[in-house]
PDB file of C-alpha atoms and ligand atoms in Angstrom:
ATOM      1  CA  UNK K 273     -24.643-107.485  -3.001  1.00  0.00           C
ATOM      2  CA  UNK K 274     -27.271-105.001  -1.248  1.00  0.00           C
ATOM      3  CA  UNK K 275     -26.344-104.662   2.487  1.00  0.00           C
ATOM      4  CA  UNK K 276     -27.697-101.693   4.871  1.00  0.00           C
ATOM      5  CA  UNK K 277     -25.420-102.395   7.368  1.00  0.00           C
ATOM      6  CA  UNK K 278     -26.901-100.592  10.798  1.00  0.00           C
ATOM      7  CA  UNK K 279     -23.881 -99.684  13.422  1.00  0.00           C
ATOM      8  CA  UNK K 280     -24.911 -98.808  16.815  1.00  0.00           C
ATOM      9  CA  UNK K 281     -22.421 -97.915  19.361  1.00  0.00           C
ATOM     10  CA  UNK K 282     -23.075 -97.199  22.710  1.00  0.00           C
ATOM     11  CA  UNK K 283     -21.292 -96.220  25.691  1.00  0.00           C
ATOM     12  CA  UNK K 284     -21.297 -99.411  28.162  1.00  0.00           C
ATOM     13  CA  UNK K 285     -22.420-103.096  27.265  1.00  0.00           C
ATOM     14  CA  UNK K 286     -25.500-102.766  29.516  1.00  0.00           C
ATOM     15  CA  UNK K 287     -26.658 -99.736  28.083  1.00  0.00           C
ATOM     16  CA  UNK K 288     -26.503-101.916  24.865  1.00  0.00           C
ATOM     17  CA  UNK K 289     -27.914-104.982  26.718  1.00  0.00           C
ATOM     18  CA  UNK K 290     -31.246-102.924  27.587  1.00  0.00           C
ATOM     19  CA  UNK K 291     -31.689-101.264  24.559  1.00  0.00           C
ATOM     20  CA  UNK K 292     -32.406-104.766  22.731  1.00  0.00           C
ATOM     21  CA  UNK K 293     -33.966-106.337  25.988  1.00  0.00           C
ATOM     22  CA  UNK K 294     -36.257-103.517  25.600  1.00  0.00           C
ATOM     23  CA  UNK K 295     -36.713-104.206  21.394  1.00  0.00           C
ATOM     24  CA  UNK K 296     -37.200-108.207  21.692  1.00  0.00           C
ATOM     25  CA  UNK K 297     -39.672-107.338  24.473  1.00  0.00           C
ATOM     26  CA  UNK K 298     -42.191-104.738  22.130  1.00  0.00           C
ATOM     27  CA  UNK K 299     -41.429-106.904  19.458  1.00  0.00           C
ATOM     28  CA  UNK K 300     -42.454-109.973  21.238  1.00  0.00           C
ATOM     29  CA  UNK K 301     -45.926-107.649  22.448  1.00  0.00           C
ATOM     30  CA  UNK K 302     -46.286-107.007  18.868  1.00  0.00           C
ATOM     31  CA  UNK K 303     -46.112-111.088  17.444  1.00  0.00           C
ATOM     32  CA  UNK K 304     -46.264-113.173  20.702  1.00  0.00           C
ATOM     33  CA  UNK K 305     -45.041-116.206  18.212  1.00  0.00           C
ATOM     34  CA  UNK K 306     -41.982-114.510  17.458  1.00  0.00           C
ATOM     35  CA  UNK K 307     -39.544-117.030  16.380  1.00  0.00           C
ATOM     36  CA  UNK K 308     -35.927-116.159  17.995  1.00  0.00           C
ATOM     37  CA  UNK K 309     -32.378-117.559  17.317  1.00  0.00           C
ATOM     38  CA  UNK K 310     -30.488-116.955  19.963  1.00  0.00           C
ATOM     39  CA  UNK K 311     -26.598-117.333  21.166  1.00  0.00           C
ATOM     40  CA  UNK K 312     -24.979-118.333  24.247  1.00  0.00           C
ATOM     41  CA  UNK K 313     -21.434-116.996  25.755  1.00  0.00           C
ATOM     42  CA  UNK K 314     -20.840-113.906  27.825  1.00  0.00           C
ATOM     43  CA  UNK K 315     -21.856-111.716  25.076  1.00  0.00           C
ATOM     44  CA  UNK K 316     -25.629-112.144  25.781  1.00  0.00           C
ATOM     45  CA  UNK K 317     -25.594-112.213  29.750  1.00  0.00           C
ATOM     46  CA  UNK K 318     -26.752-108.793  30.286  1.00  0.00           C
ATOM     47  CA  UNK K 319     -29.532-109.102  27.642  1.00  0.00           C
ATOM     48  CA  UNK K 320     -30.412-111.988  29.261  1.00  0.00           C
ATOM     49  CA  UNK K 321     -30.615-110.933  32.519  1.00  0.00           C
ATOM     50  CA  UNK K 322     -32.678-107.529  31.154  1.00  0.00           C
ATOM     51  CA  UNK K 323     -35.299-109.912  29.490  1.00  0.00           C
ATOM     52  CA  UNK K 324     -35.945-111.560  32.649  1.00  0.00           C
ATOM     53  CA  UNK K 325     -36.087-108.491  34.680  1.00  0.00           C
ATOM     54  CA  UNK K 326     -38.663-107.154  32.026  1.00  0.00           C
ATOM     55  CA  UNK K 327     -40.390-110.393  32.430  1.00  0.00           C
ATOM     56  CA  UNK K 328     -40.712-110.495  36.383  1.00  0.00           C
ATOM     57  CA  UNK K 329     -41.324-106.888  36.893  1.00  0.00           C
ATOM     58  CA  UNK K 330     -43.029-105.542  33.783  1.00  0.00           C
ATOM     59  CA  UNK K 331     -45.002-108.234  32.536  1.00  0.00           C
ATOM     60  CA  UNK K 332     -43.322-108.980  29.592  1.00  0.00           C
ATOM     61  CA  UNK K 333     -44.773-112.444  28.221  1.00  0.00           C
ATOM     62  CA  UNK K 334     -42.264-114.583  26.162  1.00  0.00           C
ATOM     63  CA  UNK K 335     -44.377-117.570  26.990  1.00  0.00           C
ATOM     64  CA  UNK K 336     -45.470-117.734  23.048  1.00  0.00           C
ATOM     65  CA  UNK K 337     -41.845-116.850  21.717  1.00  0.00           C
ATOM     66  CA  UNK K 338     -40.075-119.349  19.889  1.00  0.00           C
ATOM     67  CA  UNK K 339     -36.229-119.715  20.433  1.00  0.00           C
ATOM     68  CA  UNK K 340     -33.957-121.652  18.250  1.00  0.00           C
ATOM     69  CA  UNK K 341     -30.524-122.165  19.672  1.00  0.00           C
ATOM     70  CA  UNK K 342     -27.449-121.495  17.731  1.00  0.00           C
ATOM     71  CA  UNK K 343     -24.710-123.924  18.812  1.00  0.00           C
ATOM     72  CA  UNK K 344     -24.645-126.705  21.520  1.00  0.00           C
ATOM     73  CA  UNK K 345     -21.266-128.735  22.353  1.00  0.00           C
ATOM     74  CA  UNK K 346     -21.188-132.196  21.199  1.00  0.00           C
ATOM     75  CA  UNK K 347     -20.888-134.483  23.058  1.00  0.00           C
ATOM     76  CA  UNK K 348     -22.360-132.835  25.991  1.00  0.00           C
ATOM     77  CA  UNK K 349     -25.122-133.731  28.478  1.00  0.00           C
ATOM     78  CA  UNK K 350     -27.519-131.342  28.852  1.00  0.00           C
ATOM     79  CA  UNK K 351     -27.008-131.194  32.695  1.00  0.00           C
ATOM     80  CA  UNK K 352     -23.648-130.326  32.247  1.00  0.00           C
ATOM     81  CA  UNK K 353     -22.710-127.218  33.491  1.00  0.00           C
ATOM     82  CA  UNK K 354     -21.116-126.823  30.614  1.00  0.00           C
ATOM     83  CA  UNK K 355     -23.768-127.076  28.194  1.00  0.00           C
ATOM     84  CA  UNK K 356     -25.596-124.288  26.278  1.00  0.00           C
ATOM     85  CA  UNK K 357     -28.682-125.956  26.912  1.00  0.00           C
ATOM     86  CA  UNK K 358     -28.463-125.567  31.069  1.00  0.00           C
ATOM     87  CA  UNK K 359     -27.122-122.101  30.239  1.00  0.00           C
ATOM     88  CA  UNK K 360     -29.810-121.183  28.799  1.00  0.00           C
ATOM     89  CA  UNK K 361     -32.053-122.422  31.212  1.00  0.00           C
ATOM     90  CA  UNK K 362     -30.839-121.340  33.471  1.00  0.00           C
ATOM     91  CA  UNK K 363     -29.721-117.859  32.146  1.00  0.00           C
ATOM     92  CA  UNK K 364     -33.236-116.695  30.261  1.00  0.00           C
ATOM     93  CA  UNK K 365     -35.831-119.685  29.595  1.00  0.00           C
ATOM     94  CA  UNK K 366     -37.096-120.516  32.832  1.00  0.00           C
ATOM     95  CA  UNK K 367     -36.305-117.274  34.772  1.00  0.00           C
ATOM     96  CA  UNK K 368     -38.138-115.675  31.570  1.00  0.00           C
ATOM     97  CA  UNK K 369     -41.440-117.482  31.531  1.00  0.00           C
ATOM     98  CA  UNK K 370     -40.502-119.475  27.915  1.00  0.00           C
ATOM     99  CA  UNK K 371     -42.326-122.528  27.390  1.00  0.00           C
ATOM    100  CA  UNK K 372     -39.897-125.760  27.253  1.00  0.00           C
ATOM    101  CA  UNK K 373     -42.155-126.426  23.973  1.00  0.00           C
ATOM    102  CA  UNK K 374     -41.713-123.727  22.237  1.00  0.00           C
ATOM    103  CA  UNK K 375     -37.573-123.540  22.693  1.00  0.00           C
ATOM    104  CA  UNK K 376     -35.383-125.906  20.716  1.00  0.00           C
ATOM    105  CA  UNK K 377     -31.399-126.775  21.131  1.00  0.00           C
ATOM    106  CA  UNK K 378     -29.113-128.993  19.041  1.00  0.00           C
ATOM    107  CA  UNK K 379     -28.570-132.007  20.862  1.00  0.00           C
ATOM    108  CA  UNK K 380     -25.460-132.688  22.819  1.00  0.00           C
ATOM    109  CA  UNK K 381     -26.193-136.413  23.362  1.00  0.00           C
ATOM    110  CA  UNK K 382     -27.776-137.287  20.163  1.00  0.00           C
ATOM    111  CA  UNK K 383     -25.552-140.480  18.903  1.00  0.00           C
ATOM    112  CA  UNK K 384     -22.540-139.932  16.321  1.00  0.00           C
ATOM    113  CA  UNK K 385     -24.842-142.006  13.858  1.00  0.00           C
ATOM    114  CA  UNK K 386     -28.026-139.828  13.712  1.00  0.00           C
ATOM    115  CA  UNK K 387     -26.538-136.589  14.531  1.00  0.00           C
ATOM    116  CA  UNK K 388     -26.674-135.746  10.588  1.00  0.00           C
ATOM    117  CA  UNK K 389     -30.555-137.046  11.092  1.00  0.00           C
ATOM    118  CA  UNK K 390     -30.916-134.696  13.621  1.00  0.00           C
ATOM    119  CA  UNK K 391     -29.234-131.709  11.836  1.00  0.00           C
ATOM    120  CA  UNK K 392     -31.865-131.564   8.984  1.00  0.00           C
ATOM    121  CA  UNK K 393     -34.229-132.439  11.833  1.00  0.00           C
ATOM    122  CA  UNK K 394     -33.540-129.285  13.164  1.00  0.00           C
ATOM    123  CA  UNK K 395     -33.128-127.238  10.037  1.00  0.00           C
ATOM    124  CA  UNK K 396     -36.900-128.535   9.191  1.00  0.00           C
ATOM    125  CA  UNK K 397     -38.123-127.231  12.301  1.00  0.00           C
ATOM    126  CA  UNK K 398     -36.480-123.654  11.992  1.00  0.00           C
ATOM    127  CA  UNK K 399     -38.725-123.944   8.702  1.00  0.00           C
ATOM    128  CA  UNK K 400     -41.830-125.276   9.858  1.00  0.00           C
ATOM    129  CA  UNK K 401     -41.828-122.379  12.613  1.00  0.00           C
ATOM    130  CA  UNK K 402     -41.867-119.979   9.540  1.00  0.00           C
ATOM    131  CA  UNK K 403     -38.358-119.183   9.558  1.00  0.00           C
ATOM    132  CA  UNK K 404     -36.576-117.004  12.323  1.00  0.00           C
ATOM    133  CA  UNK K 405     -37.803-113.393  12.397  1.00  0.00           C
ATOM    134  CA  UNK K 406     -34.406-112.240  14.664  1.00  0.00           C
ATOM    135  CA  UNK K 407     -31.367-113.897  14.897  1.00  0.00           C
ATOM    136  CA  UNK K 408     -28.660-112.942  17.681  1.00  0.00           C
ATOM    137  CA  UNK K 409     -25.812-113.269  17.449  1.00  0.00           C
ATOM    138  CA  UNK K 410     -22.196-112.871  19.439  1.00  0.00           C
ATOM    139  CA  UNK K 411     -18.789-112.728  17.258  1.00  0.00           C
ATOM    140  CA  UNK K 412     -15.701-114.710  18.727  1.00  0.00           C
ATOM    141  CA  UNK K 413     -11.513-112.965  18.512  1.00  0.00           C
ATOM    142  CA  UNK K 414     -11.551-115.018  15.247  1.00  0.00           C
ATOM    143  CA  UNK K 415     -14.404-113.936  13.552  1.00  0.00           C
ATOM    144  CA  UNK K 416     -16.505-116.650  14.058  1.00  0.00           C
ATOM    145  CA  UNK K 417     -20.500-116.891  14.348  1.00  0.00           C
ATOM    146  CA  UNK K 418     -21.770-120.225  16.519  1.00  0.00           C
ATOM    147  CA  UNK K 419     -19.277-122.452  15.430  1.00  0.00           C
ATOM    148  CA  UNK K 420     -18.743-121.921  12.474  1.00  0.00           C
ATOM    149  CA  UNK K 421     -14.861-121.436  12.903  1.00  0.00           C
ATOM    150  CA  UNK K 422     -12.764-119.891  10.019  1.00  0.00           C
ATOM    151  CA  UNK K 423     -12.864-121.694   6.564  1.00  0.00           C
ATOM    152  CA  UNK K 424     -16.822-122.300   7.003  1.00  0.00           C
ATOM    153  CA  UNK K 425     -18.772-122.375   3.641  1.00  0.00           C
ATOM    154  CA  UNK K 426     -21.646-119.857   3.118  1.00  0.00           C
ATOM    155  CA  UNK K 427     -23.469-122.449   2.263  1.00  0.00           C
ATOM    156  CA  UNK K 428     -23.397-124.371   5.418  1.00  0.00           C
ATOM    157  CA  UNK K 429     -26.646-125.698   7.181  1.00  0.00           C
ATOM    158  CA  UNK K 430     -27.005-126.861  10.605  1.00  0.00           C
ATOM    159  CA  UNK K 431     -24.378-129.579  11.414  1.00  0.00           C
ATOM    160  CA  UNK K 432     -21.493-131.363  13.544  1.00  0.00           C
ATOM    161  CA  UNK K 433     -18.582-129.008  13.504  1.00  0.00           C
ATOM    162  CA  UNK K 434     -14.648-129.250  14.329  1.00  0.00           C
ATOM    163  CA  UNK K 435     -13.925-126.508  17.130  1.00  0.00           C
ATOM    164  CA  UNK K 436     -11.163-124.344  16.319  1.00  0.00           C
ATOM    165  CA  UNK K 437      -8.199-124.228  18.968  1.00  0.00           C
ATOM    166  CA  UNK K 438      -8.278-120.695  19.843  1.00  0.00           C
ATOM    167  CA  UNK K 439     -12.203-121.272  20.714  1.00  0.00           C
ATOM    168  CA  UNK K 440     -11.542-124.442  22.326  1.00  0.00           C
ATOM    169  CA  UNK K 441      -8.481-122.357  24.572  1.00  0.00           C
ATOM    170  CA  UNK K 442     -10.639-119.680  25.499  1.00  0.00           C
ATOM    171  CA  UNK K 443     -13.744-122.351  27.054  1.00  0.00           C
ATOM    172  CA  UNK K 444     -11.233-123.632  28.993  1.00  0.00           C
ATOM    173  CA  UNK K 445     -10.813-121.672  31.959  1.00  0.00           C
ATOM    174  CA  UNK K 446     -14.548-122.685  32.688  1.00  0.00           C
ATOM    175  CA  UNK K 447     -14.369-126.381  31.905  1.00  0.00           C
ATOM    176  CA  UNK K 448     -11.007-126.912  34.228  1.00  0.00           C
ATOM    177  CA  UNK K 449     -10.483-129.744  35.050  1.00  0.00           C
ATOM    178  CA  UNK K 450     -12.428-131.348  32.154  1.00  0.00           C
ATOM    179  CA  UNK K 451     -11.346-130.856  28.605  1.00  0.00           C
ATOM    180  CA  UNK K 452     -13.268-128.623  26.092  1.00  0.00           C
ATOM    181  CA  UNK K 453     -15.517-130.909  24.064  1.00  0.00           C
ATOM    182  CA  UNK K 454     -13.643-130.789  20.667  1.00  0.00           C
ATOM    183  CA  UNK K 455     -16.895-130.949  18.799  1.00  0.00           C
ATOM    184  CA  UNK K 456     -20.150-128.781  18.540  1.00  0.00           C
ATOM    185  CA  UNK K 457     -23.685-128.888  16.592  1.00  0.00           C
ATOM    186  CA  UNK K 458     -23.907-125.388  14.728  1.00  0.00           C
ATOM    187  CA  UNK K 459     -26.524-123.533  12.294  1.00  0.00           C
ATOM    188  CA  UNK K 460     -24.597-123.158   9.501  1.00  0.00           C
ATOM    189  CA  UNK K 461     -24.239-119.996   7.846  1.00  0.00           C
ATOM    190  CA  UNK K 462     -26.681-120.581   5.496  1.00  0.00           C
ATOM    191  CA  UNK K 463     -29.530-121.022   8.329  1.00  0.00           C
ATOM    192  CA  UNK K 464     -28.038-117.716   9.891  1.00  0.00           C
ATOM    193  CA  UNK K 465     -28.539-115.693   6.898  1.00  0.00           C
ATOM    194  CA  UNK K 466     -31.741-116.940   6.646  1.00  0.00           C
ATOM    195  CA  UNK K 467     -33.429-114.775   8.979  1.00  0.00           C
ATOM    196  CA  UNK K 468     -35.041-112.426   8.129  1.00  0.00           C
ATOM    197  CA  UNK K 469     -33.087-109.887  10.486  1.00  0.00           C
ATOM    198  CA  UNK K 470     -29.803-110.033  12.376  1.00  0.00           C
ATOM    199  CA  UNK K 471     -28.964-108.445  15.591  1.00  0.00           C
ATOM    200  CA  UNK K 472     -24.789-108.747  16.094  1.00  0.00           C
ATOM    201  CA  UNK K 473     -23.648-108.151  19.795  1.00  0.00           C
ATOM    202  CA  UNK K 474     -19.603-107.690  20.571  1.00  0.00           C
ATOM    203  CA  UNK K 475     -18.492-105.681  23.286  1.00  0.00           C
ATOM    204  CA  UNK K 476     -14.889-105.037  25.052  1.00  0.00           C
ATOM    205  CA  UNK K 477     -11.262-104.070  23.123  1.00  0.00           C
ATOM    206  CA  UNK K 478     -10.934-108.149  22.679  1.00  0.00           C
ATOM    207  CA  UNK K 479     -13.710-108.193  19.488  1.00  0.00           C
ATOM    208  CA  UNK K 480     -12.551-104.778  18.028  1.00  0.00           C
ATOM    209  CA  UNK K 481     -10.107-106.797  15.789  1.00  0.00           C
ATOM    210  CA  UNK K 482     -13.288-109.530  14.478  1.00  0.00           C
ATOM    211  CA  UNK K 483     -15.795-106.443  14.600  1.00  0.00           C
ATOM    212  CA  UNK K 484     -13.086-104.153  11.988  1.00  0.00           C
ATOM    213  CA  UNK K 485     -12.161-107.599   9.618  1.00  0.00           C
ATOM    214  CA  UNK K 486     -15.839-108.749   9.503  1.00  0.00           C
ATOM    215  CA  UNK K 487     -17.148-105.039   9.167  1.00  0.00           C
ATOM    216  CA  UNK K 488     -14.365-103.716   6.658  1.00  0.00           C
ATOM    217  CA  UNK K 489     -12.024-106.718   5.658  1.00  0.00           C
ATOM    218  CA  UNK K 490     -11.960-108.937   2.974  1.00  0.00           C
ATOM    219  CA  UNK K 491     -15.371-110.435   2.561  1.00  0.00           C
ATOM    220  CA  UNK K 492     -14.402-114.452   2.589  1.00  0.00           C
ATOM    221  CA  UNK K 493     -14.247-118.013   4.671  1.00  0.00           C
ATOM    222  CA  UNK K 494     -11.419-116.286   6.650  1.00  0.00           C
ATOM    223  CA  UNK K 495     -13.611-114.082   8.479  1.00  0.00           C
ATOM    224  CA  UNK K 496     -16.974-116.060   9.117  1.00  0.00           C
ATOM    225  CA  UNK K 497     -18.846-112.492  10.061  1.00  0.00           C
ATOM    226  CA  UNK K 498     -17.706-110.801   6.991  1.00  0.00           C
ATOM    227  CA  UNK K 499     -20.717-113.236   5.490  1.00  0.00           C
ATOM    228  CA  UNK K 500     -22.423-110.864   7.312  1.00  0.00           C
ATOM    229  CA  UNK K 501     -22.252-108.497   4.424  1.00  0.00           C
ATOM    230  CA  UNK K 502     -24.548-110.216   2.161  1.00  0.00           C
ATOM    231  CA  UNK K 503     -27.694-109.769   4.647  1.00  0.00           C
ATOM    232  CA  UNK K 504     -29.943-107.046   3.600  1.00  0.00           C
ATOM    233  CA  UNK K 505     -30.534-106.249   7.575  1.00  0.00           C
ATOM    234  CA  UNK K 506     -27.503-106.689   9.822  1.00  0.00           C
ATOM    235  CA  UNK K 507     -27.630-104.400  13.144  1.00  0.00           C
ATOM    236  CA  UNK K 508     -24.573-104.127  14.750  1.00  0.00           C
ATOM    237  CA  UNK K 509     -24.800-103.856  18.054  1.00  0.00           C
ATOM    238  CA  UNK K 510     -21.266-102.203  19.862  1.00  0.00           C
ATOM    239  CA  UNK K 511     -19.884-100.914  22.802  1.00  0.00           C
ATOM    240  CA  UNK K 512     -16.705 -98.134  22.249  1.00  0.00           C
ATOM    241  CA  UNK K 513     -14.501-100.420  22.830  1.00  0.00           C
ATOM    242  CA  UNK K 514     -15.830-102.572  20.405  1.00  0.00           C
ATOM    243  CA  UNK K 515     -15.057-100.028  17.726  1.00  0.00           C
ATOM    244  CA  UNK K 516     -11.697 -99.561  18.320  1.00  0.00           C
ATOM    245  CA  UNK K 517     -10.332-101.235  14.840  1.00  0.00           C
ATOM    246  CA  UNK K 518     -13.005 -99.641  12.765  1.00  0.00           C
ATOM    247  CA  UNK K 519     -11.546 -96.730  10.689  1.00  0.00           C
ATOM    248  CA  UNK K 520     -14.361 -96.244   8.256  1.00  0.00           C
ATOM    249  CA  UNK K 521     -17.637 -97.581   9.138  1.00  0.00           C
ATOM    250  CA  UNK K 522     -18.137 -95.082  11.992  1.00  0.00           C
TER     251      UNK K 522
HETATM  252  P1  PGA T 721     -18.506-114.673  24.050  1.00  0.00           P
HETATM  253  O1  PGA T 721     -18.439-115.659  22.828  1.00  0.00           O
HETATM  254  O2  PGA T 721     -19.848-114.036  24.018  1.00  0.00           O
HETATM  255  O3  PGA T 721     -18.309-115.539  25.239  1.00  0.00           O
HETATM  256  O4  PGA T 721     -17.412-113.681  23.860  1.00  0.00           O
HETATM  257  C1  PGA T 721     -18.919-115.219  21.599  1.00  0.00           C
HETATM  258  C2  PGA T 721     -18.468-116.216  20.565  1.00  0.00           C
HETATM  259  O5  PGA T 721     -17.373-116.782  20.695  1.00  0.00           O
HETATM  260  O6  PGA T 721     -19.215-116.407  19.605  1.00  0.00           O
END
């Protein structure tokens, strides 16, 4: 297993945030069809909020970039203040310039009967868009990447998962008084280590735990990230108090 595993830690979360605002932007100047995966959750936020800023008051043109989505709930309507897919409009792709066209999520309405349809749907058009160049991703307390929740296969493709309790617990503060939709669409690990490079973001003490067991614990289905390991270009992306848990990778 060949793995050049990049750490970079950095003092504050926004420092962080701009430093690969700044990075999708030149690489964006440098292929305007870049072909993005990108995460939702209060990981991404400031980087979010940086490539919008770089967009409105230095030009920079995503309107070419391709985005693939990792995760939506299911069900979920995409008005939903809930959903990943208003989040993300609402966060980076209009704000940002993106063209609707060019940016793809996994349904939250598509029907219990052809969500498998739309799975490989989606899977073919990751591959039909050449494949995604960068992939972004956050890390949750239990290790896992999208949903794909502890016990996920390495082999996994994009499909309907079970959400685990602790993720479902933490979502709801924000859903009150709903419930947390006890399903989601995910890439599967096998579409995330398909691209061609991964950018991992985890900030504050609460993913020093996930950031030390995917980084330097057993390499397995307990610890989704530890998959991780077997990509030949992982950068991890940290704050300090991200790092808290690592004792030898630093
Ligand atoms: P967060 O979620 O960015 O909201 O912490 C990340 C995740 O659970 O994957």
């Amino acid at each position: 297993m060949t793995s050049a595993v990049q750490i970079e830690v950095y003092a504050t979360s926004a420092a962080a945030s701009l430093t690969c605002a700044a990075e999708a932007a030149a690489r964006a100047a440098a292929e305007p069809e870049l072909v993005l995966g990108l995460p939702t959750g209060s990981t991404p936020r400031q980087l979010y909020a940086e490539m919008v800023r770089l967009h409105r008051a230095e030009g920079a043109d995503w309107s070419r970039v391709r985005v693939f989505n990792l995760d939506e709930y299911w069900p979920i309507d995409p008005g939903s203040v809930h959903s990943f897919a208003r989040f993300m409009r609402e966060q980076l792709l209009e704000p940002g310039g993106f063209d609707p066209a060019r940016t793809f999520l996994p349904s939250g309405t598509v029907e219990r009967g052809a969500v498998d349809r739309h799975c490989a749907e989606y899977e073919a058009a990751i591959a039909a868009a050449g494949g995604i160049r960068i992939q972004l991703l956050g890390i949750g307390v239990n290790g896992h990447l999208g949903f794909n929740e502890p016990g996920s296969s390495w082999s996994t493709r994009t499909r309907l998962v079970e959400l685990a309790e602790v993720t479902r617990r933490r979502a709801a503060p924000s859903f009150f008084p709903d419930p947390v939709p006890t399903h989601g669409i995910s890439m599967g690990l096998a579409t995330v280590l398909d691209a061609e490079e991964i950018w991992v973001l985890a900030f504050g003490a609460e993913k020093a735990e996930a950031v030390a067991a995917a980084l330097e614990g057993p390499v397995g289905v307990a610890c989704p990230a530890s998959v991780l390991r077997a990509h030949p270009r992982v950068r991890w992306v940290l704050d300090e108090a991200a790092t808290a848990r690592l004792t030898r990778s630093r």
